[in-house]
């Protein structure tokens, strides 16, 4: 058995949570492989909205195993809040949530370091979610980090204290006032909650489950254009967000990867700093933001909005080996007389399809204009003809089928166009 992967092809916020939730009935296991509480995966059903940060989006389906893989960074304080929130909705995660012992922990001082570093950068700031992601991955690669499995060790508090002391020294280099005590209290309470979860050596378990014929869906966070290697560095997140990260973040050899579902919005959004060739800093951008409710689910920040960028999407498809595409939110473009799509860029008077290494090089997007559509509220109605034309145009330009079209946040607002993906 091979594991399938579902990940974002843009700058995050494509709607991964909803689609994982829709696809979960087809799988036995849902596993997160990178990122941490910088993610905000939103799911809506039965009139209720849920936002998950660390817990895989299969958690609402009884009997499915949900794994937080070794590539994820966990903030116990955030995880506790997520678990408490789910408990209020009658879901006890202790039944079907598994945590890799090798997942690294985000300490409260990682969050402080993230905030201090961003504040010191002024206008050059990354626009981080301030969840401590960068500093936690720095400690991981710097070989100083603490892992979930370390909680079980008798000298855990000592090792925590040593790392905090190191972080305090680093914080002294910034002019940054902080009060660690309340953050630490919250974090230690999260550690107690974490202790009550099932710890596993997830690489063994997941490979064994595949050997036994059980199906696994690996759930990505952020998006390909925020990848630490291939995104617009340094305006990226601190993990690899592409399919390859499934191998390192879950312990799956490359030949064990099957389908790769790539999700994109019918337009583009980006939150935080960094280049965005098709950004609309005008009324059209405002209209997209309002219609699409484009405000961060983790930070509440307004998202930057723009037209769909095909060179960027092709790049993401190439990097991830996407086999099937999933398009989100064409309903947000409903009522637009025409819709623009960037087909290529002009740079220094020459046509290019490539994103330049040097972020300072100006690139001008070149657009094709397509007719707009009006989407009906009725979820059972066929997609409008002009939207079908948009889909056909994109399938041709991208060379991959668009297997699912999502026309709203609810589970029911999902048009499955591929026989192989019909509900089980
Ligand atoms: P960090 O991952 O919090 O360090 O943030 C680095 C950059 O990635 C910032 O521009 C964030 O806005 C962006 N980012 C991180 N996580 C997400 C996400 O889940 N959705 C969208 N943008 C994200």
CSV table of N, CA, C and O and ligand atoms in Angstrom, one decimal, residues 11-13 38-41 114 126-131 133-134 221-222 226 235-238 270-273 298 301, ligand 1:
chain,number,residue,atom,x,y,z
A,11,UNK,N,0.5,29.9,-1.1
A,11,UNK,CA,1.1,30.4,0.1
A,11,UNK,C,0.4,30.0,1.3
A,11,UNK,O,0.3,30.7,2.3
A,12,UNK,N,-0.2,28.8,1.3
A,12,UNK,CA,-1.0,28.3,2.5
A,12,UNK,C,-2.4,28.8,2.3
A,12,UNK,O,-2.8,29.5,1.4
A,13,UNK,N,-3.3,28.4,3.3
A,13,UNK,CA,-4.7,28.9,3.4
A,13,UNK,C,-5.5,28.4,2.2
A,13,UNK,O,-6.4,29.1,1.8
A,38,UNK,N,1.5,27.2,13.4
A,38,UNK,CA,1.3,28.3,12.5
A,38,UNK,C,0.2,28.0,11.5
A,38,UNK,O,-0.4,28.9,10.9
A,39,UNK,N,-0.2,26.7,11.4
A,39,UNK,CA,-1.3,26.3,10.5
A,39,UNK,C,-2.6,26.6,11.2
A,39,UNK,O,-2.7,26.6,12.4
A,40,UNK,N,-3.6,26.8,10.4
A,40,UNK,CA,-5.0,26.9,10.9
A,40,UNK,C,-5.9,26.2,9.9
A,40,UNK,O,-6.3,26.8,8.9
A,41,UNK,N,-6.2,25.0,10.1
A,41,UNK,CA,-7.0,24.2,9.2
A,41,UNK,C,-8.4,24.2,9.6
A,41,UNK,O,-8.8,23.8,10.6
A,114,UNK,N,10.9,34.3,18.6
A,114,UNK,CA,10.3,34.6,17.3
A,114,UNK,C,9.8,36.1,17.3
A,114,UNK,O,10.1,36.8,16.4
A,126,UNK,N,9.6,39.0,8.5
A,126,UNK,CA,9.1,37.9,7.7
A,126,UNK,C,7.5,38.0,7.7
A,126,UNK,O,6.9,37.6,6.7
A,127,UNK,N,7.0,38.5,8.8
A,127,UNK,CA,5.5,38.5,8.9
A,127,UNK,C,5.1,37.1,9.5
A,127,UNK,O,4.1,36.6,9.2
A,128,UNK,N,6.0,36.6,10.4
A,128,UNK,CA,5.8,35.3,11.0
A,128,UNK,C,4.5,35.3,11.8
A,128,UNK,O,4.0,36.3,12.2
A,129,UNK,N,4.0,34.1,12.0
A,129,UNK,CA,2.7,34.0,12.8
A,129,UNK,C,3.1,34.1,14.3
A,129,UNK,O,2.2,34.1,15.1
A,130,UNK,N,4.3,34.2,14.6
A,130,UNK,CA,4.8,34.4,16.0
A,130,UNK,C,4.5,33.2,16.9
A,130,UNK,O,4.3,33.3,18.1
A,131,UNK,N,4.4,32.0,16.3
A,131,UNK,CA,4.1,30.8,17.1
A,131,UNK,C,5.4,30.1,17.5
A,131,UNK,O,5.3,29.0,18.0
A,133,UNK,N,7.8,29.0,15.4
A,133,UNK,CA,8.1,27.9,14.5
A,133,UNK,C,9.6,28.0,14.1
A,133,UNK,O,10.4,27.0,14.2
A,134,UNK,N,10.1,29.2,13.7
A,134,UNK,CA,11.5,29.3,13.2
A,134,UNK,C,12.5,28.9,14.3
A,134,UNK,O,13.3,28.1,14.1
A,221,UNK,N,0.9,21.2,5.6
A,221,UNK,CA,0.5,22.5,6.2
A,221,UNK,C,1.3,23.6,5.4
A,221,UNK,O,2.3,23.3,4.7
A,222,UNK,N,0.8,24.8,5.5
A,222,UNK,CA,1.3,26.0,4.7
A,222,UNK,C,1.2,25.6,3.2
A,222,UNK,O,0.3,24.9,2.9
A,226,UNK,N,5.8,28.6,0.3
A,226,UNK,CA,6.4,29.0,1.6
A,226,UNK,C,7.5,28.0,2.0
A,226,UNK,O,8.0,28.0,3.2
A,235,UNK,N,11.4,34.9,2.9
A,235,UNK,CA,9.9,35.1,3.3
A,235,UNK,C,9.2,33.8,3.2
A,235,UNK,O,8.3,33.6,2.3
A,236,UNK,N,9.6,32.8,4.0
A,236,UNK,CA,9.1,31.5,4.0
A,236,UNK,C,8.9,31.0,5.4
A,236,UNK,O,9.2,31.7,6.3
A,237,UNK,N,8.3,29.8,5.5
A,237,UNK,CA,8.3,29.2,6.8
A,237,UNK,C,9.6,28.3,7.0
A,237,UNK,O,10.4,28.3,6.1
A,238,UNK,N,9.7,27.7,8.1
A,238,UNK,CA,11.0,27.1,8.5
A,238,UNK,C,11.0,25.6,8.2
A,238,UNK,O,11.9,24.9,8.7
A,270,UNK,N,-1.8,35.6,0.1
A,270,UNK,CA,-0.6,35.5,0.8
A,270,UNK,C,-0.7,36.3,2.1
A,270,UNK,O,-1.2,37.4,2.1
A,271,UNK,N,-0.3,35.7,3.2
A,271,UNK,CA,-0.3,36.5,4.4
A,271,UNK,C,1.2,36.6,4.9
A,271,UNK,O,1.9,35.7,4.8
A,272,UNK,N,1.6,37.8,5.4
A,272,UNK,CA,3.0,38.0,5.7
A,272,UNK,C,3.7,38.7,4.6
A,272,UNK,O,3.1,39.0,3.5
A,273,UNK,N,5.0,38.9,4.8
A,273,UNK,CA,5.8,39.7,3.8
A,273,UNK,C,6.2,38.8,2.6
A,273,UNK,O,6.0,37.5,2.7
A,298,UNK,N,-5.3,31.7,12.0
A,298,UNK,CA,-4.4,31.6,13.1
A,298,UNK,C,-4.2,33.0,13.8
A,298,UNK,O,-4.2,33.1,15.0
A,301,UNK,N,-4.9,38.1,10.7
A,301,UNK,CA,-4.4,39.2,9.8
A,301,UNK,C,-5.1,39.2,8.4
A,301,UNK,O,-5.4,38.1,7.9
B,1,LIG,P1,6.1,31.2,10.4
B,1,LIG,O1,5.9,29.9,9.8
B,1,LIG,O2,5.1,31.5,11.5
B,1,LIG,O3,7.5,31.5,10.8
B,1,LIG,O4,5.8,32.3,9.3
B,1,LIG,C1,6.6,32.5,8.1
B,1,LIG,C2,5.7,32.9,6.9
B,1,LIG,O5,4.8,31.9,6.6
B,1,LIG,C3,4.8,34.1,7.2
B,1,LIG,O6,4.7,34.9,6.0
B,1,LIG,C4,3.5,33.5,7.6
B,1,LIG,O7,2.4,34.4,7.4
B,1,LIG,C5,3.5,32.3,6.7
B,1,LIG,N1,2.7,31.2,7.2
B,1,LIG,C6,3.0,30.3,8.1
B,1,LIG,N2,2.1,29.4,8.3
B,1,LIG,C7,1.1,29.7,7.5
B,1,LIG,C8,-0.2,29.1,7.2
B,1,LIG,O8,-0.6,28.1,7.7
B,1,LIG,N3,-0.9,29.7,6.2
B,1,LIG,C9,-0.5,30.8,5.6
B,1,LIG,N4,0.7,31.4,5.8
B,1,LIG,C10,1.5,30.9,6.7
